[in-house]
Each structure stands twice: as structure tokens, then as C-alpha cells.
Amino acid sequence: MTAARTRRPFPIRRCVGVVIIPLLCWAVMALACRLAGIRLFSGLSTWQLWLRGLTYVLLLSFGVSINMHTGRFDFSAGAVMLFGGVVGAMLAYGRGWGPWAMLVISLVVGAAAGCVTGVLYVLLRLPPMIIGLGMTLLLEGVVAILTDGCKPVGFGTNADYYRFSVNMPAMLVIGGLALLVMTVLFHYTRFGYDYRALQTGQRIAVNAGVDERTNAVICYTVAGAMLGAAGALSICGTNGVTPTINFSTIASMFACFLPLFFSGFIGKYVNKQAAILLGCVGYEFIQIGFGQLSFSIASFTADVYKVIEAVILVAFLIYLNNEGFIQDIVTFRRFRKRTT
């Protein structure tokens, strides 16, 4: 009887750990919107924007996380995303192939750019940061040439591309396929086994026969594919883009930091890919809530939003680094230990 009682809390604790962050983000933003006299989700269009944002940030988070979780912080992620999206837009729109073709082209171009970055990293043996910054300048320069001095890349009066970005079945298919590919690749293949082995002990894994160089190139290639697809969705969602240079693309990858840190907590209860998805769900509740508040409160500007998001990020990092201590305080565990 005692053994049965000790086993019951574990599944409950795991379920709570999986859903607590998305539910908390939803509850806080719903309350904030209610206090402002509005609703968090005011209709179908709001759900469409939420799902579009979720799919975009999910692809971006997948792309950034692959190398970041192995200690290779790739600063060229934003440039790869821009390069893939611009090339896909120019080819697909110019030839009338449609948004699905644009997505596929952007994915392939992003994978090729990522592969080049991975090969340079393996051959030159320079720190990932140096390789990333060099590729950022290179890709931004190529985009500037392709767009004739960073002129806008748009779709004119063609609304098919924007409608594609808010097409809920299409976003569900894209997000579902990305989640499926990432889960199978990183959890049910030899590549995924080697990837996890290199994460936990690179020297031991290499000594055991893991080809770290090939694994790194594949990581960069898969990351590039995800980033290229994210670039296509970004351009479709804004109905065009004005490319910029001088390392400006680096900032675009910071949009996935908060959901990735969310996933660091959720990942204790579920596999990494599902944790990233749930982290993105919570993050998009925050995004859609801030968007609704900005429409109803004039003083709630983009700068205010950035400050609040930064505070949330710092607060969550403080919690992650002091999780045990904070839990002891909340549950009075330390007090109970002293009294006993």
C-alpha cells in the first residue's frame, strides 16, 4: 500500500511539469487582457495569427537548438533564414509556382547554406562563433546583390502568399512535419544516438567511434533546412521583406531564446522536441497577448514589450539556476527539515 502511494505522485508531477508553462502563460495573458477590457483571442483571425507565429517560432527554435545544444552557437542562423526565404520568394513568385514551392525552395536553399557552414567549421577548425559571423556577412552580402542593394522583396497585389501564412491546416501540416522529422531524426536514428552521445561526452563518444565531423555537418544542414523554412513563412506573413546587412540578421534568432529556455524546464518531463513545441506554445500566448494589449493601450509600445520580455527571460533564467532553492522555499522543505 505504501509503495503504491509513493508511485502515484510521479505521473501527476510529470503531467504538471509538461503543461505548467503553457497554462501559466495563457492564464497570465488572459488575465492581463481581461483587465484591459479585451479578450486574448477575439476571433478566428487571432487564432490564425497565433498558429502562424507558433509554426514560425517552432521552425526557428528547432534550427537554433540543434547546434546550440551541442555548444556550437551559430550566429549565422538569421542570415541563413533570410537567404533561404529571399531566394525562395524570388524563384517561386517570379515563376508563379506558389507558396508551397517557395517553402520547399527556401528549405533546400537553407539546407545548402547550412551545409556550407558545417563544412567550413569542420575544415577550418575555427570557433563556431567566427564561422557564424563570417557566414553572416557573406550571406547578407549575397542577399544584397540578389535584391539589387536590399530593395524590398514583395508580392505586390498577390495575396495568396499571405493567405498561405494564415492557413491553419497548412500551418498544422508544416509544424507537424517538422516535429515528426526532428523527433524521428534525433531520437530513432543512429545519427540521433551519436548526437546525444556527443552532447554528454564528446571525447568519450569520439573514442568510441562516433564521427564528430560528419555529425556536425549534418547538424548544420538540418538546422539550415528548418531556418530556410522559417524564412519562407516570415516573408509570407509580412507579404514581403526589405533585407538589411551589417549583422542585422543576428537579432532575428533571439526570438526563440525564451521558448528554448522554457523547453529547458519542460524537457525534464518529456523529450526535447516536444518540450520545444510546448515552450513555443507558451511563448506565442505571450506574443498574442502583448499584441492585443498594444492595440488597446497606446502606451504599450514595442519598446515596452521588449523590456517586459527581457524581464521574463531574466526571471526564468534566475529560476532555472536556483530551482532547488526556490522549490525549498515555496514548499517550506527547509523549514520542515530544521524542525525535524
Coordinates of C-alpha atoms in Angstrom, one line a residue:
M1 CA 0.0 0.0 0.0
T2 CA 2.8 2.4 0.9
A3 CA 4.7 1.5 -2.3
A4 CA 1.6 2.3 -4.4
R5 CA 1.2 5.7 -2.7
T6 CA 4.8 6.6 -3.4
R7 CA 4.4 5.8 -7.1
R8 CA 1.2 7.8 -7.7
P9 CA 2.6 11.4 -7.5
F10 CA 5.2 10.8 -10.2
P11 CA 2.8 10.7 -13.2
I12 CA 0.9 13.7 -11.8
R13 CA 4.1 15.7 -11.3
R14 CA 5.2 14.8 -14.8
C15 CA 1.9 16.0 -16.3
V16 CA 2.0 19.2 -14.3
G17 CA 5.6 19.8 -15.4
V18 CA 4.7 19.4 -19.0
V19 CA 1.7 21.8 -19.1
I20 CA 2.5 24.3 -16.4
I21 CA 4.4 26.8 -18.5
P22 CA 1.9 27.0 -21.4
L23 CA -1.0 27.1 -19.0
L24 CA 0.7 29.8 -16.9
C25 CA 1.5 31.9 -20.0
W26 CA -2.1 31.6 -21.2
A27 CA -3.6 32.4 -17.7
V28 CA -1.4 35.5 -17.1
M29 CA -2.0 37.0 -20.6
A30 CA -5.8 36.2 -20.5
L31 CA -6.0 38.0 -17.1
A32 CA -4.0 41.0 -18.4
C33 CA -6.2 41.3 -21.5
R34 CA -9.3 41.0 -19.3
L35 CA -8.1 43.8 -17.0
A36 CA -7.6 45.9 -20.2
G37 CA -11.2 45.2 -21.2
I38 CA -10.3 42.9 -24.2
R39 CA -10.1 39.2 -24.9
L40 CA -6.9 37.3 -25.5
F41 CA -8.5 35.6 -28.6
S42 CA -11.0 37.8 -30.2
G43 CA -11.9 35.6 -33.1
L44 CA -10.7 33.3 -35.8
S45 CA -8.2 35.8 -37.2
T46 CA -6.4 35.8 -33.8
W47 CA -6.1 32.1 -33.8
Q48 CA -4.7 32.2 -37.3
L49 CA -2.1 34.7 -36.3
W50 CA -1.3 32.6 -33.2
L51 CA -0.8 29.4 -35.2
R52 CA 1.3 31.2 -37.8
G53 CA 3.5 32.6 -35.1
L54 CA 3.7 29.2 -33.4
T55 CA 4.8 27.5 -36.6
Y56 CA 7.4 30.2 -37.4
V57 CA 9.0 30.2 -34.0
L58 CA 8.9 26.4 -33.8
L59 CA 10.9 26.1 -37.0
L60 CA 13.3 28.8 -35.8
S61 CA 13.7 27.2 -32.4
F62 CA 14.4 23.8 -34.0
G63 CA 17.0 25.3 -36.2
V64 CA 18.8 27.2 -33.5
S65 CA 18.6 24.5 -30.9
I66 CA 20.4 21.8 -32.9
N67 CA 23.8 23.5 -32.7
M68 CA 23.2 25.5 -29.6
H69 CA 22.6 22.3 -27.5
T70 CA 26.0 20.9 -28.6
G71 CA 27.9 24.1 -27.7
R72 CA 28.1 25.4 -31.3
F73 CA 26.4 28.8 -31.1
D74 CA 25.7 29.6 -34.7
F75 CA 25.4 33.4 -35.3
S76 CA 24.6 32.8 -39.0
A77 CA 21.1 31.3 -38.2
G78 CA 19.3 34.6 -39.0
A79 CA 21.3 35.1 -42.2
V80 CA 20.5 31.5 -43.4
M81 CA 16.9 32.2 -42.7
L82 CA 16.9 35.4 -44.6
F83 CA 18.9 33.9 -47.5
G84 CA 16.6 30.9 -47.8
G85 CA 13.5 33.0 -47.7
V86 CA 14.6 35.6 -50.2
V87 CA 15.8 33.0 -52.7
G88 CA 12.6 31.0 -52.3
A89 CA 10.5 34.2 -52.7
M90 CA 12.3 35.4 -55.8
L91 CA 12.2 32.0 -57.6
A92 CA 8.6 30.9 -56.6
Y93 CA 6.9 34.3 -57.0
G94 CA 8.8 35.2 -60.2
R95 CA 7.7 31.9 -61.9
G96 CA 4.3 31.7 -60.4
W97 CA 4.9 28.5 -58.5
G98 CA 3.0 29.4 -55.4
P99 CA 3.7 29.4 -51.7
W100 CA 4.3 25.7 -51.2
A101 CA 7.0 25.7 -53.9
M102 CA 8.5 28.8 -52.1
L103 CA 8.6 26.8 -48.9
V104 CA 10.3 23.9 -50.4
I105 CA 12.9 26.0 -52.3
S106 CA 13.6 28.0 -49.1
L107 CA 14.1 24.8 -47.2
V108 CA 16.5 23.4 -49.7
V109 CA 18.5 26.6 -50.1
G110 CA 18.7 26.9 -46.3
A111 CA 19.9 23.3 -46.0
A112 CA 22.6 24.1 -48.6
A113 CA 23.7 27.2 -46.8
G114 CA 23.8 25.3 -43.5
C115 CA 25.8 22.5 -45.1
V116 CA 28.4 25.0 -46.4
T117 CA 28.7 26.5 -42.8
G118 CA 29.2 23.0 -41.4
V119 CA 31.8 22.1 -44.0
L120 CA 33.7 25.3 -43.2
Y121 CA 33.5 24.6 -39.5
V122 CA 35.0 21.1 -40.0
L123 CA 37.7 22.1 -42.5
L124 CA 38.9 25.4 -40.9
R125 CA 38.7 24.3 -37.3
L126 CA 37.8 27.8 -36.2
P127 CA 35.4 28.5 -33.3
P128 CA 31.7 28.3 -34.3
M129 CA 31.3 32.0 -33.5
I130 CA 33.9 33.0 -36.0
I131 CA 32.5 30.8 -38.7
G132 CA 29.0 32.1 -38.0
L133 CA 29.9 35.7 -38.1
G134 CA 31.8 35.2 -41.4
M135 CA 28.9 33.3 -43.0
T136 CA 26.5 36.1 -41.8
L137 CA 28.4 38.8 -43.6
L138 CA 28.7 36.5 -46.7
L139 CA 25.0 35.6 -46.9
E140 CA 23.9 39.2 -46.1
G141 CA 26.1 40.4 -49.0
V142 CA 24.7 37.8 -51.4
V143 CA 21.2 38.8 -50.4
A144 CA 22.1 42.5 -51.1
I145 CA 23.4 41.5 -54.5
L146 CA 20.3 39.4 -55.3
T147 CA 17.9 42.2 -54.2
D148 CA 19.8 45.0 -56.0
G149 CA 21.0 46.8 -52.9
C150 CA 18.5 45.4 -50.5
K151 CA 15.4 46.6 -52.3
P152 CA 12.1 45.2 -51.0
V153 CA 11.2 41.6 -51.9
G154 CA 7.4 41.6 -52.0
F155 CA 4.5 40.0 -53.7
G156 CA 2.7 43.1 -55.0
T157 CA -1.1 42.7 -55.1
N158 CA -0.8 38.9 -54.8
A159 CA -2.4 37.9 -51.5
D160 CA -2.0 34.2 -52.0
Y161 CA 1.2 34.1 -50.0
Y162 CA -0.2 36.0 -47.0
R163 CA -3.3 33.8 -47.0
F164 CA -1.0 30.8 -47.0
S165 CA 0.7 32.0 -43.8
V166 CA -2.6 32.2 -42.0
N167 CA -4.0 29.0 -43.5
M168 CA -4.4 26.9 -40.3
P169 CA -4.4 23.4 -42.0
A170 CA -1.2 24.4 -43.8
M171 CA 0.5 25.6 -40.6
L172 CA -0.6 22.4 -38.8
V173 CA 0.9 20.3 -41.6
I174 CA 4.2 22.2 -41.6
G175 CA 4.6 22.3 -37.9
G176 CA 3.5 18.6 -37.6
L177 CA 6.0 17.5 -40.3
A178 CA 8.8 19.5 -38.6
L179 CA 8.1 17.9 -35.3
L180 CA 7.9 14.4 -36.8
V181 CA 11.2 14.8 -38.7
M182 CA 13.0 16.2 -35.7
T183 CA 11.7 13.5 -33.4
V184 CA 12.5 10.6 -35.7
L185 CA 15.9 12.0 -36.7
F186 CA 17.2 12.9 -33.2
H187 CA 15.6 10.0 -31.2
Y188 CA 15.2 7.0 -33.5
T189 CA 18.3 7.0 -35.8
R190 CA 22.0 6.3 -35.5
F191 CA 22.7 10.0 -36.2
G192 CA 20.5 11.0 -33.2
Y193 CA 22.2 8.4 -31.0
D194 CA 25.6 9.9 -32.0
Y195 CA 24.3 13.4 -31.5
R196 CA 23.2 12.7 -27.9
A197 CA 26.4 10.8 -27.2
L198 CA 28.5 13.9 -28.3
Q199 CA 26.3 16.1 -26.1
T200 CA 27.1 14.1 -22.9
G201 CA 30.7 13.4 -23.5
Q202 CA 32.4 14.4 -26.8
R203 CA 35.8 12.8 -26.2
I204 CA 34.4 9.6 -25.0
A205 CA 32.0 9.4 -27.9
V206 CA 34.8 10.1 -30.4
N207 CA 37.0 7.4 -28.8
A208 CA 34.0 5.0 -29.1
G209 CA 33.9 5.6 -32.9
V210 CA 31.5 8.4 -33.4
D211 CA 32.3 10.6 -36.4
E212 CA 32.0 14.1 -34.9
R213 CA 32.8 15.8 -38.2
T214 CA 30.0 14.2 -40.2
N215 CA 27.6 14.6 -37.3
A216 CA 28.4 18.4 -37.2
V217 CA 27.9 18.8 -40.9
I218 CA 24.5 17.0 -40.7
C219 CA 23.5 19.2 -37.8
Y220 CA 24.3 22.4 -39.7
T221 CA 22.4 21.1 -42.7
V222 CA 19.2 20.1 -40.8
A223 CA 19.3 23.4 -38.9
G224 CA 19.6 25.3 -42.2
A225 CA 16.6 23.5 -43.6
M226 CA 14.5 24.4 -40.6
L227 CA 15.7 28.0 -40.8
G228 CA 15.1 28.3 -44.5
A229 CA 11.5 27.1 -44.0
A230 CA 11.1 29.7 -41.2
G231 CA 12.4 32.4 -43.6
A232 CA 9.7 31.5 -46.1
L233 CA 7.0 31.8 -43.5
S234 CA 8.3 35.1 -42.3
I235 CA 8.3 36.6 -45.8
C236 CA 4.8 35.2 -46.5
G237 CA 3.5 36.5 -43.2
T238 CA 4.7 40.0 -43.8
N239 CA 3.9 39.9 -47.6
G240 CA 7.5 40.8 -48.3
V241 CA 10.7 41.9 -46.7
T242 CA 13.4 44.6 -47.0
P243 CA 16.7 42.8 -46.5
T244 CA 19.3 44.5 -44.3
I245 CA 23.1 43.9 -43.8
N246 CA 25.8 44.6 -41.3
F247 CA 25.0 41.7 -38.9
S248 CA 21.3 42.9 -38.5
T249 CA 20.1 39.3 -39.1
I250 CA 21.6 38.1 -35.9
A251 CA 18.8 39.8 -33.9
S252 CA 16.2 37.6 -35.6
M253 CA 17.4 34.4 -33.9
F254 CA 16.8 35.9 -30.4
A255 CA 13.1 35.5 -30.9
C256 CA 13.5 31.8 -30.0
F257 CA 15.5 32.2 -26.8
L258 CA 12.6 32.5 -24.4
P259 CA 10.8 29.3 -25.8
L260 CA 14.1 27.4 -25.8
F261 CA 14.7 28.3 -22.1
F262 CA 11.1 27.3 -21.4
S263 CA 11.9 24.0 -23.0
G264 CA 14.8 23.6 -20.7
F265 CA 12.4 23.2 -17.8
I266 CA 9.8 21.2 -19.7
G267 CA 12.5 18.9 -21.1
K268 CA 12.8 17.3 -17.7
Y269 CA 9.4 15.6 -18.2
V270 CA 9.3 15.0 -22.0
N271 CA 11.6 14.6 -24.9
K272 CA 13.4 17.7 -26.2
Q273 CA 11.4 18.2 -29.4
A274 CA 8.1 18.0 -27.6
A275 CA 9.5 20.3 -24.9
I276 CA 10.4 22.9 -27.6
L277 CA 6.9 22.7 -29.1
L278 CA 5.3 23.3 -25.7
G279 CA 7.8 26.1 -24.9
C280 CA 6.8 27.8 -28.2
V281 CA 3.1 27.4 -27.4
G282 CA 3.6 29.3 -24.1
Y283 CA 5.7 31.9 -25.9
E284 CA 3.0 32.5 -28.5
F285 CA 0.4 33.1 -25.8
I286 CA 2.7 35.9 -24.5
Q287 CA 3.1 37.2 -28.1
I288 CA -0.5 37.3 -28.9
G289 CA -1.4 38.8 -25.6
F290 CA 1.1 41.6 -26.0
G291 CA -0.2 42.2 -29.5
Q292 CA -3.8 42.6 -28.2
L293 CA -2.7 44.9 -25.4
S294 CA -0.8 47.1 -27.9
F295 CA -4.0 47.6 -29.9
S296 CA -6.0 48.8 -26.8
I297 CA -3.3 50.6 -24.8
A298 CA -1.5 53.4 -26.7
S299 CA 1.4 53.5 -24.2
F300 CA 2.1 49.8 -24.6
T301 CA 4.7 50.2 -27.4
A302 CA 7.2 47.8 -28.9
D303 CA 9.9 49.1 -26.6
V304 CA 7.8 48.4 -23.6
Y305 CA 7.1 44.9 -24.9
K306 CA 10.9 44.3 -25.4
V307 CA 11.6 45.3 -21.8
I308 CA 8.9 43.1 -20.4
E309 CA 10.1 40.1 -22.5
A310 CA 13.6 40.7 -21.3
V311 CA 12.4 40.7 -17.7
I312 CA 10.6 37.5 -18.2
L313 CA 13.7 35.9 -19.7
V314 CA 16.0 37.0 -16.9
A315 CA 13.5 35.9 -14.2
F316 CA 13.1 32.5 -15.8
L317 CA 16.9 32.1 -16.0
I318 CA 17.2 33.0 -12.3
Y319 CA 14.6 30.4 -11.6
L320 CA 16.4 27.7 -13.6
N321 CA 19.7 28.4 -11.9
N322 CA 18.1 28.4 -8.4
E323 CA 15.3 25.9 -9.0
G324 CA 16.1 23.7 -6.0
F325 CA 16.5 26.6 -3.6
I326 CA 13.2 28.2 -4.8
Q327 CA 11.3 25.0 -4.5
D328 CA 12.6 24.5 -1.0
I329 CA 11.3 28.0 0.0
V330 CA 7.9 27.5 -1.7
T331 CA 7.3 24.1 -0.2
F332 CA 8.7 25.0 3.2
R333 CA 11.0 22.0 2.8
R334 CA 14.0 23.7 4.5
F335 CA 11.8 24.8 7.4
R336 CA 10.5 21.3 7.9
K337 CA 14.0 19.8 7.8
R338 CA 15.1 22.2 10.6
T339 CA 12.1 21.5 12.8
T340 CA 12.6 17.7 12.4

